[in-house]
Tab-separated table of C-alpha atoms and ligand atoms in Angstrom:
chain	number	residue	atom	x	y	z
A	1	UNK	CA	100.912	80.942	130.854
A	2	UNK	CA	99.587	83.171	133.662
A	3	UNK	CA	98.592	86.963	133.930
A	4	UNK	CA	99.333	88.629	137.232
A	5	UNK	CA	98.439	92.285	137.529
A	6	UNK	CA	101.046	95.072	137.695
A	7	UNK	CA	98.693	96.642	140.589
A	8	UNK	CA	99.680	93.229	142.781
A	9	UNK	CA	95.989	92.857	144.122
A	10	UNK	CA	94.246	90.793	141.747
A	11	UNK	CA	94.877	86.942	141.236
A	12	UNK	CA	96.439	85.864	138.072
A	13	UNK	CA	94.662	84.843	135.345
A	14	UNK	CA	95.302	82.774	132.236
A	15	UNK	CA	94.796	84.432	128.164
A	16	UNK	CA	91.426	83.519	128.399
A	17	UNK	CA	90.611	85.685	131.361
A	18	UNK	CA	92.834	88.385	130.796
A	19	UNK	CA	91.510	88.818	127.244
A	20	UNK	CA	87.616	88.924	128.495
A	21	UNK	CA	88.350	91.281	131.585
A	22	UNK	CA	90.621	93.518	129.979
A	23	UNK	CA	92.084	95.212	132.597
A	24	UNK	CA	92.327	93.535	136.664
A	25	UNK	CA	90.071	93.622	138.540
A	26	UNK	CA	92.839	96.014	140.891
A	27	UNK	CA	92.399	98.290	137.536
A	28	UNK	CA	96.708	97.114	136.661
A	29	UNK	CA	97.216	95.628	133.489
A	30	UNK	CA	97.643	92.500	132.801
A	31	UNK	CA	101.507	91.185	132.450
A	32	UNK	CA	103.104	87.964	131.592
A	33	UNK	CA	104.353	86.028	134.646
A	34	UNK	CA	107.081	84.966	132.501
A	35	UNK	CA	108.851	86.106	128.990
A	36	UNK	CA	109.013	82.940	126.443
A	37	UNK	CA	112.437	82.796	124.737
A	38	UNK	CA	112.460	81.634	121.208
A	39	UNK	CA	114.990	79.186	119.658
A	40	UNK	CA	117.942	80.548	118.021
A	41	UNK	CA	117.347	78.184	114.529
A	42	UNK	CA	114.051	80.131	114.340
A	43	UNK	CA	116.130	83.588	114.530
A	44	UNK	CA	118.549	82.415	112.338
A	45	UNK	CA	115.884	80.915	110.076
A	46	UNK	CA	112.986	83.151	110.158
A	47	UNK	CA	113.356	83.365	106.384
A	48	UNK	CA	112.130	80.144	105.936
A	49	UNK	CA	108.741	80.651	107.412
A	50	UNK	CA	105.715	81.899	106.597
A	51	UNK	CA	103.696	85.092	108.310
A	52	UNK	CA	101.274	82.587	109.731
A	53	UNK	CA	104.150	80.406	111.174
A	54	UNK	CA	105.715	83.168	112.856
A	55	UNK	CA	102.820	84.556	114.448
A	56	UNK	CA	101.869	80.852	115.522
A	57	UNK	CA	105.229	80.658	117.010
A	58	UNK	CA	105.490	83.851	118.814
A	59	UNK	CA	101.917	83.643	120.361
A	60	UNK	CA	101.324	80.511	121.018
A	61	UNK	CA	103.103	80.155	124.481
A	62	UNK	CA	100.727	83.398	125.654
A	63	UNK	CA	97.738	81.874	124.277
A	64	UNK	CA	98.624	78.265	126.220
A	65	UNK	CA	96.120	75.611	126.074
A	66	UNK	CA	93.147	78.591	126.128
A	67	UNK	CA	92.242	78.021	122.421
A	68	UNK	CA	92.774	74.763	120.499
A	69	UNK	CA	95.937	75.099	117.799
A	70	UNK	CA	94.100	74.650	114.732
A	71	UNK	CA	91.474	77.510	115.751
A	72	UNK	CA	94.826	79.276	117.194
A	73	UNK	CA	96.180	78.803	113.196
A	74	UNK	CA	92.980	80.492	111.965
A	75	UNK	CA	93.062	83.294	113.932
A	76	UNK	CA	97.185	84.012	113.170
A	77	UNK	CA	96.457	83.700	109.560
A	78	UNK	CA	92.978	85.948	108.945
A	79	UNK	CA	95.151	88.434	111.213
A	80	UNK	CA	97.889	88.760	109.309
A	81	UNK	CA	96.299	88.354	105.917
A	82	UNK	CA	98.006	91.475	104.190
A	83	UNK	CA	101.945	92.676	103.490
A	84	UNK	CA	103.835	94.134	105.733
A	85	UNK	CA	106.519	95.433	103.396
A	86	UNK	CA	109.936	97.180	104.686
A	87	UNK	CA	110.651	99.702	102.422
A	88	UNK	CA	114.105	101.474	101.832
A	89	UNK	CA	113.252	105.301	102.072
A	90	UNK	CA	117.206	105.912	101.653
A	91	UNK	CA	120.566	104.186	102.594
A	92	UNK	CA	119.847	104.411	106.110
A	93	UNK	CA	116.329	104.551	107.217
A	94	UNK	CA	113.715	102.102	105.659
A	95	UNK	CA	109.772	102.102	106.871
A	96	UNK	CA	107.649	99.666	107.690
A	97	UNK	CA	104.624	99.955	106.383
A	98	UNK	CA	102.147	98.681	108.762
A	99	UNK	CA	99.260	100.868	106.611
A	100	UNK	CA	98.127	97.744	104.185
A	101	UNK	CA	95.410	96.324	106.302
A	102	UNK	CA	91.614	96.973	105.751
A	103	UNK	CA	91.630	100.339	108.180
A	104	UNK	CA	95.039	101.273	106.937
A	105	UNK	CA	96.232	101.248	110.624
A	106	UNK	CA	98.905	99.169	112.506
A	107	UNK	CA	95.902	98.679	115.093
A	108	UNK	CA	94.237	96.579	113.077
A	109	UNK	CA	96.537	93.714	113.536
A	110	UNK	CA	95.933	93.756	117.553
A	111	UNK	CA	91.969	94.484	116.610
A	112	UNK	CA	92.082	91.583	114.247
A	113	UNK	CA	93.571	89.066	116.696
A	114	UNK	CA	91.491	90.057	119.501
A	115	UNK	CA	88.391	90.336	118.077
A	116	UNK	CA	89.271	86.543	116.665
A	117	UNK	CA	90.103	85.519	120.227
A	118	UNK	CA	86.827	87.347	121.743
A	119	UNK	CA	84.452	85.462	119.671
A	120	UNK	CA	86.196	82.448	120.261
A	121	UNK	CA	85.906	82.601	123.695
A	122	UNK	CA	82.215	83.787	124.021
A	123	UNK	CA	80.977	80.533	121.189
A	124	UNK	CA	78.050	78.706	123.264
A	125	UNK	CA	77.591	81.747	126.154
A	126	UNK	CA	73.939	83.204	125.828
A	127	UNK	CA	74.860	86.196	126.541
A	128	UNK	CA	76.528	88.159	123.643
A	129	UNK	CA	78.902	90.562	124.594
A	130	UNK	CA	78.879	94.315	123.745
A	131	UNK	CA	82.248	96.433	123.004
A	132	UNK	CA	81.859	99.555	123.635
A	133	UNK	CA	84.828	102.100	122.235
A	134	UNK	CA	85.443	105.739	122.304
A	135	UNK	CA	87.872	106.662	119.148
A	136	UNK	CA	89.147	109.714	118.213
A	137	UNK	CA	89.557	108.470	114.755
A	138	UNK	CA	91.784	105.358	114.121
A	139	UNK	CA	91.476	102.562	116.928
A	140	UNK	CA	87.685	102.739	116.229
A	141	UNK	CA	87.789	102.282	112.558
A	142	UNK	CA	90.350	99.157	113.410
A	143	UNK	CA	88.239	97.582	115.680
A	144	UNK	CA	84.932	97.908	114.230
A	145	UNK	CA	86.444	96.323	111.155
A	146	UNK	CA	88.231	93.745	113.249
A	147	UNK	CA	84.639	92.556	114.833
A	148	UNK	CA	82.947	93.363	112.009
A	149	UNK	CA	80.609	90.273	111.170
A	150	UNK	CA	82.068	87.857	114.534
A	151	UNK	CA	79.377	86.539	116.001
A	152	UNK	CA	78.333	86.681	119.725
A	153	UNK	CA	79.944	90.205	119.387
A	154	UNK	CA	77.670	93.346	119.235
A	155	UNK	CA	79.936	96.569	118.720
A	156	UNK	CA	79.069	100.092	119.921
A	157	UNK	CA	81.692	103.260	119.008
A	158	UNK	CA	81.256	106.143	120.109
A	159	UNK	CA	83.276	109.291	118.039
A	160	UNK	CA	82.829	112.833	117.759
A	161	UNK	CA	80.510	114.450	115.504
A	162	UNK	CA	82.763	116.595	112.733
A	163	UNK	CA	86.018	115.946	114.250
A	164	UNK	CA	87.854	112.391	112.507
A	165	UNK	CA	89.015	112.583	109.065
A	166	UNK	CA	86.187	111.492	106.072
A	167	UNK	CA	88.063	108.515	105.433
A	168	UNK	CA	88.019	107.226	109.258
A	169	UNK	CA	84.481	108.362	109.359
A	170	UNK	CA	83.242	106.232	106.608
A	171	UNK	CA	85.056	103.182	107.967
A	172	UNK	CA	83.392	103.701	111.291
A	173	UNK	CA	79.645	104.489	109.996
A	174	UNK	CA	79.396	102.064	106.820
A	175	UNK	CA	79.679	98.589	108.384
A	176	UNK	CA	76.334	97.619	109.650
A	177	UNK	CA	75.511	94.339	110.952
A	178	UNK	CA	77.148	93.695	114.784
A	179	UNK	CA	78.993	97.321	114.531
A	180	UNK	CA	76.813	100.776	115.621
A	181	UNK	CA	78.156	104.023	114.963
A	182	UNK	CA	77.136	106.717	117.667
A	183	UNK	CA	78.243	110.070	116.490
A	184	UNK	CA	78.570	112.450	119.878
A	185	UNK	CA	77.797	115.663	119.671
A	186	UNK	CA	80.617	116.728	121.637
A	187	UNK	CA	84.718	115.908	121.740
A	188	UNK	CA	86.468	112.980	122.281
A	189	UNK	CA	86.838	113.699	125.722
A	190	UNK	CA	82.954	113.213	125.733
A	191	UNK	CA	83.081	110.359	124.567
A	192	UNK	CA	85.876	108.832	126.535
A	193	UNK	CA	83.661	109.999	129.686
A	194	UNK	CA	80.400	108.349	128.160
A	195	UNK	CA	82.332	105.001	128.177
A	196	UNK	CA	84.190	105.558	131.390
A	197	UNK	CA	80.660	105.624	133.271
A	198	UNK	CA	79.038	102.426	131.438
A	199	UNK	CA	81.718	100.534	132.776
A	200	UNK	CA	80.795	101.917	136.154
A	201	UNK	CA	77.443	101.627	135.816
A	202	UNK	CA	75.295	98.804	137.731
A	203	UNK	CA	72.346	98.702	136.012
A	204	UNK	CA	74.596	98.425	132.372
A	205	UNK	CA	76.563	95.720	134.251
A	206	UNK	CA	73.682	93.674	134.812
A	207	UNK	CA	71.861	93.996	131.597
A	208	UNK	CA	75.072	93.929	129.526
A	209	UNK	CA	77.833	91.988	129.113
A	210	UNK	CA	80.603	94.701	128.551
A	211	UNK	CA	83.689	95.181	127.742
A	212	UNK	CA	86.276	96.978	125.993
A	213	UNK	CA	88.481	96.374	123.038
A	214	UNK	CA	90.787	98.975	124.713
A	215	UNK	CA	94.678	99.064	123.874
A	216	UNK	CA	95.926	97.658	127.212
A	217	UNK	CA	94.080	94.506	126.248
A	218	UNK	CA	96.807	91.689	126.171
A	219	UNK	CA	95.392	90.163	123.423
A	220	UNK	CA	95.829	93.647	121.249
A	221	UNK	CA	99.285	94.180	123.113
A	222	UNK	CA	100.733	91.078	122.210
A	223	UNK	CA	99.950	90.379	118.623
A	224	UNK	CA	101.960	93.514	117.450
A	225	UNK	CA	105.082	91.888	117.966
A	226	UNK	CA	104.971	89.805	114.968
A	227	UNK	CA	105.606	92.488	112.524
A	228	UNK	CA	108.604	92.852	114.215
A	229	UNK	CA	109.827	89.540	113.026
A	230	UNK	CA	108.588	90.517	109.564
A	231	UNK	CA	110.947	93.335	108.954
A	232	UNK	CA	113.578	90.919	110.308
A	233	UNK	CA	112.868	88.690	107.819
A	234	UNK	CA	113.354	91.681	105.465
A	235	UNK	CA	116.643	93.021	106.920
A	236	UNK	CA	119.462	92.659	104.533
A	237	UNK	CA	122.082	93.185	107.052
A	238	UNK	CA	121.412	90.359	109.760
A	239	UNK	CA	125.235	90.892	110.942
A	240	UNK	CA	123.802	94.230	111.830
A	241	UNK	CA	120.351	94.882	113.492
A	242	UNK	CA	118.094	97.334	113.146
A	243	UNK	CA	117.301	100.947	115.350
A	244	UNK	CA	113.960	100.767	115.484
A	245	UNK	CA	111.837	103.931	115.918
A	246	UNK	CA	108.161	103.471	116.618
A	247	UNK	CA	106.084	106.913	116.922
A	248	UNK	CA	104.498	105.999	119.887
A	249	UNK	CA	101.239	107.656	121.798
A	250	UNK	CA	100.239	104.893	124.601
A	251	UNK	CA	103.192	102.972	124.041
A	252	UNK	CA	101.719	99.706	123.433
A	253	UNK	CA	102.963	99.254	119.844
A	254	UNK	CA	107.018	99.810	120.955
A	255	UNK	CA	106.566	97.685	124.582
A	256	UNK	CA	105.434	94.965	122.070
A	257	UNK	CA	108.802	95.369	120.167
A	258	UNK	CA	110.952	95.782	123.245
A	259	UNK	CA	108.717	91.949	124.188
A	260	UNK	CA	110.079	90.844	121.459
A	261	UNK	CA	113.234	91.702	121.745
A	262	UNK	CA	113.184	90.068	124.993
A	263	UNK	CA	112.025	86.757	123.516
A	264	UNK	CA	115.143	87.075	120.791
A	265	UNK	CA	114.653	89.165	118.272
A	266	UNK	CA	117.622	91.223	117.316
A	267	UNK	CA	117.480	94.932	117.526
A	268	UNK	CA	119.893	97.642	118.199
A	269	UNK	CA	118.386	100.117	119.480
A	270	UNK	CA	114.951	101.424	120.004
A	271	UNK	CA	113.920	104.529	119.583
A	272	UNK	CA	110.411	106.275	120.867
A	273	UNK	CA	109.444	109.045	119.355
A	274	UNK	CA	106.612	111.433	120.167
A	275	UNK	CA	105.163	114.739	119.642
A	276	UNK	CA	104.884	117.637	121.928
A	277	UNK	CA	103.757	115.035	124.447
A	278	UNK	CA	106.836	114.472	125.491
A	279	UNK	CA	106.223	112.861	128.883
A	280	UNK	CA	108.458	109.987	128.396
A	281	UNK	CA	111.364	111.837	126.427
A	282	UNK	CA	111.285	114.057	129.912
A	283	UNK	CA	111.444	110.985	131.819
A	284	UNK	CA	114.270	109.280	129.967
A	285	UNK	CA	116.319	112.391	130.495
A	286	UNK	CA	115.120	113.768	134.502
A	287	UNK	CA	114.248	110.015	135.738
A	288	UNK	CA	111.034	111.635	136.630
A	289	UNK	CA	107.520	110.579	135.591
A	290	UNK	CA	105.469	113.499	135.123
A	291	UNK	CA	101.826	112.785	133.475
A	292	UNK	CA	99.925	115.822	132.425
A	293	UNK	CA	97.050	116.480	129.784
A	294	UNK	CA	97.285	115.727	126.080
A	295	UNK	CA	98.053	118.663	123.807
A	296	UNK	CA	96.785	118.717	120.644
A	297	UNK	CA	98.925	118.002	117.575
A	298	UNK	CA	99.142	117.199	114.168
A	299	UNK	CA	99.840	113.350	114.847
A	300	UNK	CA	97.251	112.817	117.272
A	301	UNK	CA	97.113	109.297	117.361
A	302	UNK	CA	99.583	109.859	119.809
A	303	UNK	CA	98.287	113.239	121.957
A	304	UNK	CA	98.438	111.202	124.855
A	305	UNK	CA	99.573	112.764	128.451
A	306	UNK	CA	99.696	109.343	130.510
A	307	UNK	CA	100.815	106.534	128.383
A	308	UNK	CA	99.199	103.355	129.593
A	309	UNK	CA	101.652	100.802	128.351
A	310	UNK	CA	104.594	102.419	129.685
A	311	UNK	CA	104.220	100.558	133.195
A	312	UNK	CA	104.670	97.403	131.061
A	313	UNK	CA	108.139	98.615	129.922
A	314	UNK	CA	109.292	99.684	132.925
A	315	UNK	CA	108.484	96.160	134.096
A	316	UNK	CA	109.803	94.510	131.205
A	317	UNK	CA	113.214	96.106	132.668
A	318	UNK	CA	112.475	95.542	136.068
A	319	UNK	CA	111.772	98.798	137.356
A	320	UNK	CA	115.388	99.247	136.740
A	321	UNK	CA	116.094	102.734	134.867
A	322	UNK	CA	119.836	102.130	133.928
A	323	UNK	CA	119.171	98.974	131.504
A	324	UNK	CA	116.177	100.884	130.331
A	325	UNK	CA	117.922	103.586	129.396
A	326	UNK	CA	120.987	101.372	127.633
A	327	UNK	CA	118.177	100.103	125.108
A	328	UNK	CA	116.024	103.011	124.751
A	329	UNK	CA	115.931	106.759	123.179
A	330	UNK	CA	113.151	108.854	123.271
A	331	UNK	CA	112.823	112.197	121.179
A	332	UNK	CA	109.688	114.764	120.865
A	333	UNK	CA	109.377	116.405	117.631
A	334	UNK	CA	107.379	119.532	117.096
A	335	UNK	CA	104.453	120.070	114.208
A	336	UNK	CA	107.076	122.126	112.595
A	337	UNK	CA	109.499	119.817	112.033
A	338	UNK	CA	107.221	117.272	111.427
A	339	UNK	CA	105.788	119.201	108.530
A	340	UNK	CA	109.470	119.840	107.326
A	341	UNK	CA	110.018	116.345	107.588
A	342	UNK	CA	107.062	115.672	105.971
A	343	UNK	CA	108.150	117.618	102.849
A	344	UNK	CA	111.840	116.922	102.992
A	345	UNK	CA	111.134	113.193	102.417
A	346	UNK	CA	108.859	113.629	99.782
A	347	UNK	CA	110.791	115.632	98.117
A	348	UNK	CA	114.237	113.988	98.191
A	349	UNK	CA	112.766	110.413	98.126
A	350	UNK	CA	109.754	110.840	96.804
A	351	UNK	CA	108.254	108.707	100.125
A	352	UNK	CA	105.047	110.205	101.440
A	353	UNK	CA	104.910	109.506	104.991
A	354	UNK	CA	101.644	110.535	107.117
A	355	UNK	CA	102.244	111.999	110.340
A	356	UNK	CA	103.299	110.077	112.361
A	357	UNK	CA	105.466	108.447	110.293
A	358	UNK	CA	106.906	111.573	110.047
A	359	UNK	CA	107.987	112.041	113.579
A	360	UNK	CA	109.216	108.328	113.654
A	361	UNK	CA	111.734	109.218	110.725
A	362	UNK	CA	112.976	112.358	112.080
A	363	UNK	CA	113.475	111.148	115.755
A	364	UNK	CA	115.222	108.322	113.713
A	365	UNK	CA	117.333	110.053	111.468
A	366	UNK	CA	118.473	112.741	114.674
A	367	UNK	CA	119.627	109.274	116.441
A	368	UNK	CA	121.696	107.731	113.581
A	369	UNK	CA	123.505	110.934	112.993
A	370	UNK	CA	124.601	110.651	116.795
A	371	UNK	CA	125.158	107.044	115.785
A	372	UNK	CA	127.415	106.368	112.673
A	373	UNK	CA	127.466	103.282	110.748
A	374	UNK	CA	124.427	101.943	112.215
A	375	UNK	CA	120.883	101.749	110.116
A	376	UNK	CA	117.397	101.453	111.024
A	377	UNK	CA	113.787	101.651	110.368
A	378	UNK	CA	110.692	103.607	111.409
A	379	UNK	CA	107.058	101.783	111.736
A	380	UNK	CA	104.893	103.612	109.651
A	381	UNK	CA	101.489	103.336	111.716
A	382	UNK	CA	99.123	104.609	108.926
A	383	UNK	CA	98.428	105.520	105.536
A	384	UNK	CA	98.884	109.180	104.743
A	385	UNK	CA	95.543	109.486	103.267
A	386	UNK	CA	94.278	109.398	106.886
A	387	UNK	CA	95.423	112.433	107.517
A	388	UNK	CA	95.145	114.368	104.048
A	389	UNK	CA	95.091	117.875	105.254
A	390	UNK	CA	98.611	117.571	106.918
A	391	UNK	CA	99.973	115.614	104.080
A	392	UNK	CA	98.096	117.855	101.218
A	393	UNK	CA	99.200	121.077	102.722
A	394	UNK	CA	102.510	120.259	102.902
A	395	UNK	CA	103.273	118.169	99.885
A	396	UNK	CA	100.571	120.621	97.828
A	397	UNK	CA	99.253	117.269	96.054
A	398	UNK	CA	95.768	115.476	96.009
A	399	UNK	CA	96.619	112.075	97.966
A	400	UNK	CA	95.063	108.805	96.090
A	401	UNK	CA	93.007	106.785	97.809
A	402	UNK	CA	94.070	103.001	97.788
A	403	UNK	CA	92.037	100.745	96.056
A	404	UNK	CA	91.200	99.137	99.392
A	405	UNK	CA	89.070	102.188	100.582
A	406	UNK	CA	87.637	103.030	96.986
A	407	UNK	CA	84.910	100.797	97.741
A	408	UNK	CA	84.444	102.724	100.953
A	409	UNK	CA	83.416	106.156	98.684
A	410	UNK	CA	80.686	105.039	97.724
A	411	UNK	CA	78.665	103.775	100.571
A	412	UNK	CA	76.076	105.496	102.820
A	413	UNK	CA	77.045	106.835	106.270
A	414	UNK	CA	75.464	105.270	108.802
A	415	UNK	CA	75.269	106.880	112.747
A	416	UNK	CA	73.066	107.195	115.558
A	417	UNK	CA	72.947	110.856	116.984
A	418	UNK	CA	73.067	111.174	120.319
A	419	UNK	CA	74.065	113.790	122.759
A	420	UNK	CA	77.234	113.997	124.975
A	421	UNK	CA	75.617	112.464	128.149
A	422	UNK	CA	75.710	109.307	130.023
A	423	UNK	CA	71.972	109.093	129.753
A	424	UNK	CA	72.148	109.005	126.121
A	425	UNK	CA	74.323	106.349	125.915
A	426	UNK	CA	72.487	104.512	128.578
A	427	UNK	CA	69.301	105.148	126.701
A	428	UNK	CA	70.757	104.004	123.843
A	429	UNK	CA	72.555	100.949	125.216
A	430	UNK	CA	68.944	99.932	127.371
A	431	UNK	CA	66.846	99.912	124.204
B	1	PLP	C1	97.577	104.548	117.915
B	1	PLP	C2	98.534	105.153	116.982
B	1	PLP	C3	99.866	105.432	117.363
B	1	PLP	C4	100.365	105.228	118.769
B	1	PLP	O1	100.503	103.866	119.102
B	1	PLP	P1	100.695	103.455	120.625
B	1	PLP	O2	100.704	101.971	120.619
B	1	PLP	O3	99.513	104.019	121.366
B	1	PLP	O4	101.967	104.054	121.097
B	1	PLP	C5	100.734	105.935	116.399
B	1	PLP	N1	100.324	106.177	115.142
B	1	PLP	C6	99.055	105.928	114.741
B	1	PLP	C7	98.674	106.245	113.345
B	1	PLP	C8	98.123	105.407	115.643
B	1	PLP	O5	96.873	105.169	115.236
């Protein structure tokens, strides 16, 4: 399978390539030259296979002959070694709860897989190969953990100082070995701008092998399609597929459901739904694209004003905006309502969602009252306890931690403090 660039001026590239440059050299993301289509017994079977088969069987035909099927096997399994449960939260909305991993994130499934795929591909170079990341909170934490301890890999993440939840700050700052914590002081925007420049940087290029573990990376993109196929495997109703609503920021998460969809899964509907950043609700209803900056919200995983994976969708559809529109809804839900939702849910259902979640169910539950008789489910992108003074607030209770971040209490912080320059990074990075 090759990778041609949605920017046209690069050549294509096979998985191997695309995963290690992350982005064209044209700066277009990378895009299947063709969509695989799976067979109808596996469908109509899926029941009868296991997590790891499914994932084999859905990535494989990206992956092509770029890593050997047994190490392929390994990879599939350690990333998808925890439940993905669909959950009913009432008779017609379930969630799937894509929060049981080790950074209670959806992200770390694509972190897991590409950090697998990453050190695969750099065994025997003697250069090792430095990620650097900017995080705001949760794509750090999930790909710190997801390199954590692969060798050839150093990791570098930048966040800033005072401003990501305790829980997201121990799980970037307590690893150790390959994974450095710098805490900026500054914002995220800082940090993003630190980053920016050491990828533009010549003398970085030449001492450094760099790259980034950033979200347009196909081998994060494309992994996230195999919870898909989980919660089908979990539908009750098969005579009647799912609306799925995926609380979306940069849109990579839903484009990898609308891929699979395109490779035969069934699905009714989908459904984005985003906060006040609302840029693709707007453009779903005007049929104009109008990018602006982030606002800041409670969900803000998903404050984004330019969502990078949306060129992928539109080209999943062919640039054409009639049979986009005939398979997707968009909705933006205020921090009002998603507080409201927040508490409503709890409180009839007794189903804490987080966030995010929160604006997935409402978004979902607005559509299938516009839509009788049909059911769905929301992707729950991450614990609640990420986010405890939104969820504590509203739902006036102490959240419990899960066991799998107990462990996490305990441990010493780790970070390197630098200030919200270039040169400090640089410094850093040259030493
Ligand atoms: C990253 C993130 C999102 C948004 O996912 P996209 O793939 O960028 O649309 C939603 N929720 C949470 C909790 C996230 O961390």
């Amino acid at each position: 399978m090759q990778f041609y660039s949605l920017n046209k001026q690069a050549p294509a590239v096979d998985f191997r390539t695309a995963t290690i440059n992350g982005q064209a050299p044209d700066k277009g993301l990378y895009f299947p030259e063709h969509i695989p289509f799976l067979r109808n017994d596996f469908i109509n079977e899926i029941n009868y296979y296991s997590k790891e088969e499914i994932a084999l069987e859905v990535i494989a035909p990206y992956v092509g002959n770029t890593i050997p099927r047994n190490e392929l096997q390994r990879i599939a399994s350690e990333t998808v070694a925890f439940d993905f449960p669909l959950v009913n939260i009432n008779e017609q909305i379930s969630s799937l709860e894509l929060f049981h991993g080790p950074t209670l994130a959806f992200k770390d499934v694509g972190a897991r897989f590409m950090s697998r795929c990453l050190g695969y591909f750099v065994q025997g170079n003697n250069q090792k190969v430095t990620v650097l990341v900017a995080t705001s909170g949760d794509t750090g934490g999930a790909v710190a953990n997801g390199f954590y301890g692969v060798d050839g890999v150093d990791v570098v993440i930048l966040y800033p100082s005072g401003k990501v939840s305790p829980i997201q700050e121990l799980q970037l700052t307590t690893l150790g070995k390959n994974v450095t914590a710098l805490e900026v002081d500054g914002r995220f925007d800082d940090c993003q701008a630190m980053v920016k420049q050491a990828f533009a940087d010549a003398d970085l290029q030449k001492a450094l092998f760099l790259t980034s573990a950033n979200s347009i990376n196909v081998a994060r993109w494309l992994p996230q399609q195999f919870y898909y196929f989980y919660a089908w495997q979990q539908w009750q109703d098969k005579d009647n597929p799912p609306v799925i609503c995926v609380p979306s920021g940069n849109f990579g998460n839903i484009c990898a459901g609308i891929l699979a969809y395109q490779s035969g899964l069934p699905v009714q509907h989908f459904i984005a739904a985003t906060n006040a950043n609302d840029i693709v609700p707007q453009y779903l209803q005007s049929g104009t694209y109008a990018a602006r900056e982030a606002v800041a919200t409670l969900s803000n995983a998903m404050d984004v004003g330019n969502p990078s994976n949306f060129v992928r969708i539109l080209e999943i559809f062919k640039q054409e905006f009639a049979s986009l529109k005939g398979k997707l809804h968009a909705a933006s839900i205020t921090d009002a309502q998603t507080k409201e939702t927040l508490a409503s849910v709890y409180r009839e259902h007794q189903y804490l969602l987080d966030p995010h979640g929160a604006v997935g169910f409402l978004a979902l539950e607005q559509y299938l009252a516009q839509n009788q008789g049909q059911k769905g489910y929301l992707l729950e992108t991450a614990h609640p306890v990420k986010f405890p003074d939104a969820v504590e607030e509203v739902t006036g209770q102490k959240i419990k931690y899960p066991e799998s971040v107990q462990g996490l209490l305990g441990l010493e912080k780790k970070s390197i403090k630098v200030a919200p320059t270039f040169a400090a990074l640089k410094e850093y990075l040259l030493s």
